[in-house]
Coordinates of C-alpha atoms and ligand atoms in Angstrom, one line a residue:
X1 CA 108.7 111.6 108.2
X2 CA 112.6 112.0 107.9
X3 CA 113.8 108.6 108.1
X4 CA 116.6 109.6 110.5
X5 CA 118.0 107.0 113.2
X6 CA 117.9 110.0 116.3
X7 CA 114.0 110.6 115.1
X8 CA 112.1 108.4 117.8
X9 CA 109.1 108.0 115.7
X10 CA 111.2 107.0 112.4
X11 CA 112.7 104.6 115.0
X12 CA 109.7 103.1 115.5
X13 CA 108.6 103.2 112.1
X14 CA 112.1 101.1 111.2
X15 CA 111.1 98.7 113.4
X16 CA 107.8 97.8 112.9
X17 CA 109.2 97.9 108.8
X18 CA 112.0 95.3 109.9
X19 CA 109.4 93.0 111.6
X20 CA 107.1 93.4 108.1
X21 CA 110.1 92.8 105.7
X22 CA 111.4 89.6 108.0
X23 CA 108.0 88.2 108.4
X24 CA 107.3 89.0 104.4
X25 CA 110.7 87.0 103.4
X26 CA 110.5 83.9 105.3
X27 CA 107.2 83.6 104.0
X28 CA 108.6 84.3 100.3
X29 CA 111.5 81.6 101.5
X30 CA 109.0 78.7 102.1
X31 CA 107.9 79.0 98.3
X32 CA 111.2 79.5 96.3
X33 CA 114.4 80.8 98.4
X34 CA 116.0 82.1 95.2
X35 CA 113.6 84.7 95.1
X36 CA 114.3 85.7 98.7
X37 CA 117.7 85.4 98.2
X38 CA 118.1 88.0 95.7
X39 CA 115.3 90.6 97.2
X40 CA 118.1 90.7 100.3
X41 CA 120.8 90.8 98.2
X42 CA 119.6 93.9 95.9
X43 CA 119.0 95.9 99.4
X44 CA 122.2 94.5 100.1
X45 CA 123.7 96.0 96.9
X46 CA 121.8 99.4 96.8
X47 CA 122.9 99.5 100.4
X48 CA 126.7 99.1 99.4
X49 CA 126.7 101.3 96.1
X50 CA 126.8 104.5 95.2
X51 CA 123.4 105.2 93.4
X52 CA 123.8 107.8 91.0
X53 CA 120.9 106.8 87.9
X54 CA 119.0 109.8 87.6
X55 CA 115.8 107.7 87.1
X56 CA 116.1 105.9 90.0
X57 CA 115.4 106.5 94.2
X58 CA 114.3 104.7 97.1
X59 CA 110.7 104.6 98.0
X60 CA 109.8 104.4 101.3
X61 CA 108.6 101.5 103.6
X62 CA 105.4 102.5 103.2
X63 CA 105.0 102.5 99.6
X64 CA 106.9 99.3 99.3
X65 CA 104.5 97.6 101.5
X66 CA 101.5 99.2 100.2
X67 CA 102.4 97.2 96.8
X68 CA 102.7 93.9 98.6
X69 CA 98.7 93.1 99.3
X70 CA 95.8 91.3 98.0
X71 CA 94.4 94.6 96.2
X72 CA 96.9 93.2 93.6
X73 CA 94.1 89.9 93.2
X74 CA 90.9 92.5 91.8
X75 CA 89.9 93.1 88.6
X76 CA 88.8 96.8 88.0
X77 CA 89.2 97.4 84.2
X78 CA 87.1 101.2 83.8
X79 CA 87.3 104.1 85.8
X80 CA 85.7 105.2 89.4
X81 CA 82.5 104.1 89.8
X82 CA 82.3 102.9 86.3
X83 CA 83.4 99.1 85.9
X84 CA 83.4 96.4 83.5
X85 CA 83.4 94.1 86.6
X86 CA 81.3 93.6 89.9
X87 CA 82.5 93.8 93.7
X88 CA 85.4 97.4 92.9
X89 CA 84.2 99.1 95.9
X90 CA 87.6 98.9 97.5
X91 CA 89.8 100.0 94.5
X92 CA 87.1 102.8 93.4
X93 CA 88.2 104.0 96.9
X94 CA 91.8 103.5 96.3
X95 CA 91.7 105.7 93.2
X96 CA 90.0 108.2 94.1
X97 CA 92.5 109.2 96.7
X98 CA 95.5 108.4 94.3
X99 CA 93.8 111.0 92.1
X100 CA 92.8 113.1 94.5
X101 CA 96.1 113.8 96.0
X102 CA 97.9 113.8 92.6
X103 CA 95.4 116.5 91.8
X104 CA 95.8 118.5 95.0
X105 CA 99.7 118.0 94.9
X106 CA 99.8 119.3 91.4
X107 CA 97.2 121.8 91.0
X108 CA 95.4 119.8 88.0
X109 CA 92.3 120.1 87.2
X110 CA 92.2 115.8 86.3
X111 CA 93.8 113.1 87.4
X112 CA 94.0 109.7 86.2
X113 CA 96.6 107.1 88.2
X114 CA 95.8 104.0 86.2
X115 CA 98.9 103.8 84.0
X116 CA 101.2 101.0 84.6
X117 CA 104.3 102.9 83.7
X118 CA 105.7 106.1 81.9
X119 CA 105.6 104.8 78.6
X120 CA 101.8 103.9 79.1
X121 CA 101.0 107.4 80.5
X122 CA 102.4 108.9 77.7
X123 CA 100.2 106.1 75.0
X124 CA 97.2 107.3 77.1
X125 CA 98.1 110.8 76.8
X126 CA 98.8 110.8 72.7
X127 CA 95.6 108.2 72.2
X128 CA 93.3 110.8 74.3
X129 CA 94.7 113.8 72.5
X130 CA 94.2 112.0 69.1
X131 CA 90.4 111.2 70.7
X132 CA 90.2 114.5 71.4
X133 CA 91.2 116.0 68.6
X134 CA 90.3 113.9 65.3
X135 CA 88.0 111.1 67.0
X136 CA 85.7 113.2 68.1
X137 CA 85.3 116.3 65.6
X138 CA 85.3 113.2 62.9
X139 CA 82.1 111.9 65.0
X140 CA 80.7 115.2 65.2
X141 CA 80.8 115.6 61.3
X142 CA 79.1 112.4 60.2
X143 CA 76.7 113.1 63.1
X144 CA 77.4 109.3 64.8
X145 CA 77.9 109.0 68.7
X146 CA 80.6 106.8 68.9
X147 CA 83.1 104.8 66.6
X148 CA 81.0 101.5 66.6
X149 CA 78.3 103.4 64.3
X150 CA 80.7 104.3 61.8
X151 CA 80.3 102.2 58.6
X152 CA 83.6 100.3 57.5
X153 CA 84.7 102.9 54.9
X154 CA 84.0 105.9 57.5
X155 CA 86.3 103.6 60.1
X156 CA 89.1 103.3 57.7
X157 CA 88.6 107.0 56.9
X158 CA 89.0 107.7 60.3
X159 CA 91.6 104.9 60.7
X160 CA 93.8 106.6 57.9
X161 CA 93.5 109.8 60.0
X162 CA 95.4 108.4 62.9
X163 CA 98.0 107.6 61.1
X164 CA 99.0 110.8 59.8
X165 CA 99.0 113.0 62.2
X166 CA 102.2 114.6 63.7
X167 CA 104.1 115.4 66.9
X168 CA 107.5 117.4 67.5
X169 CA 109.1 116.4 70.2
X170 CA 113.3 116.9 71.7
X171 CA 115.8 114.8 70.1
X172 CA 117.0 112.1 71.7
X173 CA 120.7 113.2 72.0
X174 CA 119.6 116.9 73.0
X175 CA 118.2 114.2 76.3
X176 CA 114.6 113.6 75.0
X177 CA 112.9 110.4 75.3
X178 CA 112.1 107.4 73.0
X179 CA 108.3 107.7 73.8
X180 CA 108.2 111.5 71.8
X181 CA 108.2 110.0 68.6
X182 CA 110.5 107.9 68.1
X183 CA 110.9 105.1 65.8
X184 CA 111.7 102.4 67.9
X185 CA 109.2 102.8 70.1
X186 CA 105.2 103.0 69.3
X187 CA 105.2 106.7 69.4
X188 CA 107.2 106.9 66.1
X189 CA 105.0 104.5 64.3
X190 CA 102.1 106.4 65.1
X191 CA 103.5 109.7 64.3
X192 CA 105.0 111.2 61.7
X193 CA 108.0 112.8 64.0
X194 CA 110.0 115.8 64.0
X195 CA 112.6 116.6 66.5
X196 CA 113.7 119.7 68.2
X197 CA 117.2 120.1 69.4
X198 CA 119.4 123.0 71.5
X199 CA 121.9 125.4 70.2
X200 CA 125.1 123.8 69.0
X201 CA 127.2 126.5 70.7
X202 CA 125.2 126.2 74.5
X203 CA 123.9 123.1 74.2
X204 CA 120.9 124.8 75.3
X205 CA 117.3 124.6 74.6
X206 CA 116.7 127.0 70.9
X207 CA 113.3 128.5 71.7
X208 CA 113.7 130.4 68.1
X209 CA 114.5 127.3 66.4
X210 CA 111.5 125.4 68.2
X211 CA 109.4 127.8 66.9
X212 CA 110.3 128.2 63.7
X213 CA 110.3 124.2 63.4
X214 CA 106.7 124.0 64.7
X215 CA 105.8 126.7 62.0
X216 CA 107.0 124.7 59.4
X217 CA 105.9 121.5 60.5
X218 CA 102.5 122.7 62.2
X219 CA 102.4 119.5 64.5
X220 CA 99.1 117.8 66.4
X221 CA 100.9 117.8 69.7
X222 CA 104.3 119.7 70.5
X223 CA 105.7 117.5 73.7
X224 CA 107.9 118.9 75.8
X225 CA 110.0 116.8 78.7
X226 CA 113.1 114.8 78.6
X227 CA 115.5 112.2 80.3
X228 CA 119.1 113.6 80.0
X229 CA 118.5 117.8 78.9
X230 CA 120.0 119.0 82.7
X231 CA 118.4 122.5 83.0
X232 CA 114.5 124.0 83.2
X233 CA 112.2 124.1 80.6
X234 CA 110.0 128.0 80.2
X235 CA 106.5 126.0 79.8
X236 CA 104.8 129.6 79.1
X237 CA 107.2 129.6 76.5
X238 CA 105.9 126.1 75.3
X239 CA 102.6 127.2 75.4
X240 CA 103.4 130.1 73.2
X241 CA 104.8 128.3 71.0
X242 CA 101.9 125.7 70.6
X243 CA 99.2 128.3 70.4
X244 CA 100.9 129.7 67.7
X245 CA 100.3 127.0 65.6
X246 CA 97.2 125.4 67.0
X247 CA 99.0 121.7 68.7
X248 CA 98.5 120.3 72.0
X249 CA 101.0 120.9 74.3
X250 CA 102.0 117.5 76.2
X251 CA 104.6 118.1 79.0
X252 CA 106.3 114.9 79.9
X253 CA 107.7 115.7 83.9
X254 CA 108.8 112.0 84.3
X255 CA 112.3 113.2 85.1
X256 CA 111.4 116.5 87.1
X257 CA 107.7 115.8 88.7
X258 CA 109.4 115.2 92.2
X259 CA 111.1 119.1 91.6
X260 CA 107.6 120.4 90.3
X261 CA 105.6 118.8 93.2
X262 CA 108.0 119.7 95.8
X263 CA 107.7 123.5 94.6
X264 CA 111.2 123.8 93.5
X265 CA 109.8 124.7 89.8
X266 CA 107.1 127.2 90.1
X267 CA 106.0 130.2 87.5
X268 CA 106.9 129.5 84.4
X269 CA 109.1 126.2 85.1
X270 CA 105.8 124.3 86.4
X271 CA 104.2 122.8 83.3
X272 CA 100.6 121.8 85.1
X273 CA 99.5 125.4 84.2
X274 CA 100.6 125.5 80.7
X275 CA 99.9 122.0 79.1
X276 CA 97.1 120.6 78.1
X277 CA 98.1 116.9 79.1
X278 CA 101.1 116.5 82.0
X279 CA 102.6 113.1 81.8
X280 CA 104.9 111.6 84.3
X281 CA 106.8 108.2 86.5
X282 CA 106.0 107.9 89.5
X283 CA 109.0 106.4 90.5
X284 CA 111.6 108.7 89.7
X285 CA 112.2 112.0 91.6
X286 CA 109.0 111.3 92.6
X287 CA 110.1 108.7 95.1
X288 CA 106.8 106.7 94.8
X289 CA 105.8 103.0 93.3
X290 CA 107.3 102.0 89.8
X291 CA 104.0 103.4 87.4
X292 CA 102.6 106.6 85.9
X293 CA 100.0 109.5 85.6
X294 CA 98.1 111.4 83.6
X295 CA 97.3 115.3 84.8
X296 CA 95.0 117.0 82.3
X297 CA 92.8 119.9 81.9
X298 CA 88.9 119.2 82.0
X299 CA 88.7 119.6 78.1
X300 CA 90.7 116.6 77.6
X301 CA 89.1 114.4 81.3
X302 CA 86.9 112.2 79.1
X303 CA 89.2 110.9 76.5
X304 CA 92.0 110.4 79.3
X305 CA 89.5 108.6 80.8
X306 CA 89.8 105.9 77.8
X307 CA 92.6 104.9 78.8
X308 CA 91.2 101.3 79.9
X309 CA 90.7 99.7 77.4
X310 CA 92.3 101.9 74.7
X311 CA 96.2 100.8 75.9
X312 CA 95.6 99.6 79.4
X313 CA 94.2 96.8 80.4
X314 CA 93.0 96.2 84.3
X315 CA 94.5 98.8 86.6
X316 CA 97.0 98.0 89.3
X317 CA 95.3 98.2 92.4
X318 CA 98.0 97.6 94.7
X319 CA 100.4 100.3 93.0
X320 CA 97.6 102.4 92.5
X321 CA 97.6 102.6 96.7
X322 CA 101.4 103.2 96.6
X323 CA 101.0 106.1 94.4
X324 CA 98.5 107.5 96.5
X325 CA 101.1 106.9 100.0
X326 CA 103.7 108.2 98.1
X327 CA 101.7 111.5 96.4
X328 CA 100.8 112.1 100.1
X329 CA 104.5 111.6 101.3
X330 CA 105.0 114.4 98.9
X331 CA 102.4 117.1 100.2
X332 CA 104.6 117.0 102.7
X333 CA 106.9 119.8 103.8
X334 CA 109.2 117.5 104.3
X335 CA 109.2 116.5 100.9
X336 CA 109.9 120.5 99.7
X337 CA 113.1 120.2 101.8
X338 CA 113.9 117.3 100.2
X339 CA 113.3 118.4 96.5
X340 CA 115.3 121.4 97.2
X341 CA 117.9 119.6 98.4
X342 CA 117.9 117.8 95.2
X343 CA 118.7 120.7 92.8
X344 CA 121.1 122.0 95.4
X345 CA 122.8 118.8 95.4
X346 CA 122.9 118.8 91.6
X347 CA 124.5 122.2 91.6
X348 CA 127.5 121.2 93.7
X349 CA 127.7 117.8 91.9
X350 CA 128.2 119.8 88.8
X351 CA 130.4 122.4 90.4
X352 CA 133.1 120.0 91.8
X353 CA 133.2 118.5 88.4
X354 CA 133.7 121.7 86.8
X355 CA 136.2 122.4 89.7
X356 CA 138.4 119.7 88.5
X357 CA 138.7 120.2 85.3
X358 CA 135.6 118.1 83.6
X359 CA 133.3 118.7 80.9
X360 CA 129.7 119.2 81.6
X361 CA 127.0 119.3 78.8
X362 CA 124.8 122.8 78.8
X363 CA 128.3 123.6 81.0
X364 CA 125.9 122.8 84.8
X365 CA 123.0 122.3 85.6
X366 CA 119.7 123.8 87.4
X367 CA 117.6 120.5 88.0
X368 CA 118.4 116.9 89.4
X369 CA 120.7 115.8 86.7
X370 CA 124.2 116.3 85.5
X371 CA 125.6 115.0 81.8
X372 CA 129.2 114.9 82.1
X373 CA 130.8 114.7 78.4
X374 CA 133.3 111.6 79.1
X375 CA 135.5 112.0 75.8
X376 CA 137.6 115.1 77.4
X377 CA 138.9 111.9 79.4
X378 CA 139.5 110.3 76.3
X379 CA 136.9 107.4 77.0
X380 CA 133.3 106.6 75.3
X381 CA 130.2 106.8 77.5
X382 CA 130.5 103.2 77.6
X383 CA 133.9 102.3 79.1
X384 CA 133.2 105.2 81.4
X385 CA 129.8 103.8 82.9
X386 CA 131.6 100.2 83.3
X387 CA 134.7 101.7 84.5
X388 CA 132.8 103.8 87.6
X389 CA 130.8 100.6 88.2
X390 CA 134.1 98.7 88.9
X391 CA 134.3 101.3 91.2
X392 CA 131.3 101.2 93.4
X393 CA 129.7 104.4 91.3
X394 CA 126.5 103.1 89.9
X395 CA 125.4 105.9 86.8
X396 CA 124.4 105.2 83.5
X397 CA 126.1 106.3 79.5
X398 CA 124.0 108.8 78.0
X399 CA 124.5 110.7 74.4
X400 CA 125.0 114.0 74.6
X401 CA 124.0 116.7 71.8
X402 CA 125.4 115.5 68.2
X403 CA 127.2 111.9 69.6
X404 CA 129.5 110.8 67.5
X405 CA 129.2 107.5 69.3
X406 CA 125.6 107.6 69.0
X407 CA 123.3 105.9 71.6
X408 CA 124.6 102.7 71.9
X409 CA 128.3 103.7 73.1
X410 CA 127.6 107.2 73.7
X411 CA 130.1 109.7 74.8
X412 CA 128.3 111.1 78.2
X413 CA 127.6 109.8 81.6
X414 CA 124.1 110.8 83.2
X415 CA 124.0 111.4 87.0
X416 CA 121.4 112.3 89.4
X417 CA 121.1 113.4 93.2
X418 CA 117.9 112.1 94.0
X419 CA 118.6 109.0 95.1
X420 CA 121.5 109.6 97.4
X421 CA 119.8 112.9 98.6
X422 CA 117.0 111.0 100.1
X423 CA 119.9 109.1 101.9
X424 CA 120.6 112.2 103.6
X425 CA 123.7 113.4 101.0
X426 CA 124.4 117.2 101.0
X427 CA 126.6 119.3 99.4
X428 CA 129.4 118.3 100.5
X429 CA 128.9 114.7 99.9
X430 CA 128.3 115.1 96.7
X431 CA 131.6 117.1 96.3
X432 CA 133.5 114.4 97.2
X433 CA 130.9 112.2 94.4
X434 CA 132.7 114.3 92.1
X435 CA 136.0 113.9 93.5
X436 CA 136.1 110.2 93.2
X437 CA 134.2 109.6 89.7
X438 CA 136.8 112.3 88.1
X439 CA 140.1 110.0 89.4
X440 CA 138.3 107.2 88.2
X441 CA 137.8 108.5 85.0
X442 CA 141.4 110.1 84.8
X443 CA 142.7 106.6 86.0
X444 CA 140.9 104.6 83.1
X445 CA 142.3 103.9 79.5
X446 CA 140.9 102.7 76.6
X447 CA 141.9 99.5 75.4
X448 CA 142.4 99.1 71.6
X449 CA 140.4 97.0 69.3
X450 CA 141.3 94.1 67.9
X451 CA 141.3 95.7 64.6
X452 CA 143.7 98.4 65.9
X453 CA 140.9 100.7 66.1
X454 CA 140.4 102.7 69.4
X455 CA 138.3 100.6 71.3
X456 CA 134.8 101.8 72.4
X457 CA 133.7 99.1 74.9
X458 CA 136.8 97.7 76.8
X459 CA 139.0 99.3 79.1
X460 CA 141.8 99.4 81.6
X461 CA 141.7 100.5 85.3
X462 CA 144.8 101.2 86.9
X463 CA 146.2 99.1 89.8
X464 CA 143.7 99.7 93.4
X465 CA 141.7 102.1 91.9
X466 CA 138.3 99.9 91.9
X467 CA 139.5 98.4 95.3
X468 CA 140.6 102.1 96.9
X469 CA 137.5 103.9 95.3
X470 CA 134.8 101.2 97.2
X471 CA 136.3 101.5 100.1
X472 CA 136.2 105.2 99.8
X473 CA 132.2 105.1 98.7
X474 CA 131.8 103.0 102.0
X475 CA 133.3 105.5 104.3
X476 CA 131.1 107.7 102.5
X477 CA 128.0 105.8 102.9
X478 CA 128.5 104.5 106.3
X479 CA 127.2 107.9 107.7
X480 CA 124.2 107.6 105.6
X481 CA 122.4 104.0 106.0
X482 CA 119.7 103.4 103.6
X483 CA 116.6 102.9 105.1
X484 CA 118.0 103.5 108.9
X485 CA 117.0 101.2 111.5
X486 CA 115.6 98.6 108.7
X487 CA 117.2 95.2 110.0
X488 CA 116.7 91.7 108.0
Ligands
PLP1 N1 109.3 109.5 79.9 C1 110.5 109.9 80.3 C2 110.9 111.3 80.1 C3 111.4 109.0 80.8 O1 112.6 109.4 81.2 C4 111.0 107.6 81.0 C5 111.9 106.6 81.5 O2 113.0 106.6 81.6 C6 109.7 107.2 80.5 C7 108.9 108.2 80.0 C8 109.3 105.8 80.5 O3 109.0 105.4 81.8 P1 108.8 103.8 82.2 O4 110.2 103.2 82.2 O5 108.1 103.8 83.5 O6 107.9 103.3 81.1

């Protein structure tokens, strides 16, 4: 339903929400105000803000209340049907609808809606493909059915295995994501790693280089995905590239699965047809509960399936009902109107920055994200961020390709239209977006160090500018209320 405030129905819907939310609070209240207290003052905030993190949205009432129930209380650890604990009736029927409207909406042939998040989706998907593909052939050699018949030498045998195995995945300041392999997170410790990165003079993806990196490395899984790369990803190319050299191709659509299921990337830019495993959020462009998913073919069903107990422990019932009111919010054809509002949105977000004058990584953009390189302003990624925060804009510093701030101070700024398109911004909206964050940044300085050294974190706004620019994001806003009609 468009949540608009002349739609009767979503008038309705508002209203019966309000009652919900009021009801829910004072109950909240009676137990510890504090907690109450800040749930109204982050709507409060989002309300007042300019919401620009490309990660983030708003869900709607329904898939915020969906979360708020006693499915929450059940233990369920297994999979449909198949549980390590009695009386799961309710959230076997919970999970098979998630999955069957994730399937549906996505054209997969399996779906599986435990995960808690995107990192776990992804540990799912890289334990499963290592099930898959030295677990099992292992198993099949020694002739034993499972790994509890394996003597203690064949287990450390199989053990050693694991751990050297390899994936090749996008570098983190080409915008991939810590989960493909990288050493802070699990994923690198698991993996030996390799990293792919785009073409020093486009900043776009190298499909040459790619392959001639996966030749050479010959990886287990080639993954595919990012958080911060702003254009589309050729997943037949992917797929060429993985055949050639005999990996699993693991397409991580956190960022982009609200794009792919609204059917603004179809052909070649949808990865469900190509990969083997499709990982993703649910929560980002997807506009559903904070959690994850696993899409896979039927060759890899069974060892996805071991994803309880193998990282997860009892599934989420309650978000596992959000994700399934949220995956059918986005059968919808509203939901295609609003994904391709999205990517249009992106486009003229980029184009009024390019308009006056600023520097965009890869030079645009043709998905839900724009990286704006924040040292042709003379400031890092960090005083940038803070600075446009003072302001009212709410984005987040991101590297961009070869940082010579690295990831910590970074010299880029990640924005993203999906959050303010679902408050009903357009094109012209999000020119003015552009408008405001570029005389911010031409309006901020940075402050020098106290060794004398050009300072990297602190910063200097000029006179009004934080004052003028919020009152200028409110007169923006005003026109488009979050969550119309909602009344605490
Ligand atoms: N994968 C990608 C591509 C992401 O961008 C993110 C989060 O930003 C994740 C995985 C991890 O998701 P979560 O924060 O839900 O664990």
């Amino acid at each position: 339903m468009t949540l608009t405030t002349e739609n009767p129905a979503a008038l309705a819907y508002a209203a019966t929400a309000s009652q919900a939310y009021r009801s829910a609070l004072s109950v909240i209240e009676s137990v510890e105000p504090r907690i109450a207290d800040a749930t109204r003052q982050e709507l409060a905030d989002q309300r007042s803000s300019l919401k620009l993190i490309a990660s983030e949205n708003y869900a709607s009432p329904a898939v915020l209340l969906t979360m708020g129930t006693w499915l929450s209380d059940k233990y369920a650890e297994g999979t449909i049907g198949h549980r390590f604990y009695a009386a799961c009736q309710n959230i076997d029927t919970v999970e098979a609808i998630a999955a069957e409207h994730a399937r549906e909406l996505f054209g997969a042939e399996y779906a599986y809606v435990q995960p808690h998040s995107g990192i776990d989706a992804n540990l799912v998907a890289f334990w499963a493909i290592l099930a898959h593909r030295v677990e099992l052939p292992e198993l099949a050699e020694l002739g034993v059915k499972g790994i509890n018949d394996l003597t203690e030498e064949q287990w450390e045998t199989l053990r050693h295995k694991f751990g050297h195995q390899r994936a090749l995945g996008m570098s983190l300041d080409a915008g991939g994501h810590l989960t493909h392999g990288f050493r802070p997170n699990i994923s690198g410790k698991m993996f030996h790693q390799r990293s792919y990165g785009t073409d020093p003079a486009t900043q776009l993806l190298d499909y040459d280089l790619l392959r001639a990196t996966a030749k050479e490395f010959k990886p287990l899984v080639l993954i595919a995905g990012y958080s911060a790369y702003p254009r589309r990803v050729n997943f037949a190319r992917m797929r060429e590239i993985a055949d050639e050299v005999g990996a699993t191709l693991l397409v991580d659509m956190a960022h982009f699965a609200g794009l792919v299921a609204g059917k603004v990337f179809t052909g070649e830019e949808d990865p469900v047809p190509y990969a083997d495993l499709v990982t993703t959020t649910t929560h980002k462009s997807l506009r559903g509960p904070r959690g994850g998913l696993v899409l896979a073919t039927q060759e890899y069903a069974d060892s996805v399936d071991r994803g309880c107990p193998m990282v997860l422990g009892g599934p989420m019932g309650h978000v596992m009902a959000a994700k399934a009111v949220a995956l059918a919010e986005a059968r919808t054809p509203e939901f295609q109107t609003y994904a391709q509002a999205v990517a249009d949105n992106a486009k003229a977000l980029a184009d009024g920055f390019l308009r006056r004058g600023a520097r965009l990584v890869t030079g645009g953009t043709d998905n839900h994200l724009v990286l704006l390189d924040v040292s042709a302003f003379g400031l890092t990624g960090r005083q940038a961020e803070s600075a446009l925060l003072d302001a009212g804009i709410v984005t987040n510093r991101n590297a961009v390709p070869s940082d010579p701030n690295g990831a910590w101070y970074t010299s880029g700024v990640r924005l993203g239209t999906p959050a303010l398109t679902t408050r009903g911004f357009g094109a012209d909206e999000f020119d003015r977006v552009a408008e405001l964050a570029v005389s911010v940044l031409k309006q901020t300085t940075p402050v020098t160090a106290s060794n004398g050294q050009p300072g990297k974190a602190k910063y200097a706004l000029a006179d009004g500018v934080a004052d003028d620019t919020r009152a200028a994001c409110a007169e923006l806003l005003a026109d488009f209320p979050l969550y119309p009609g909602l009344q605490l």
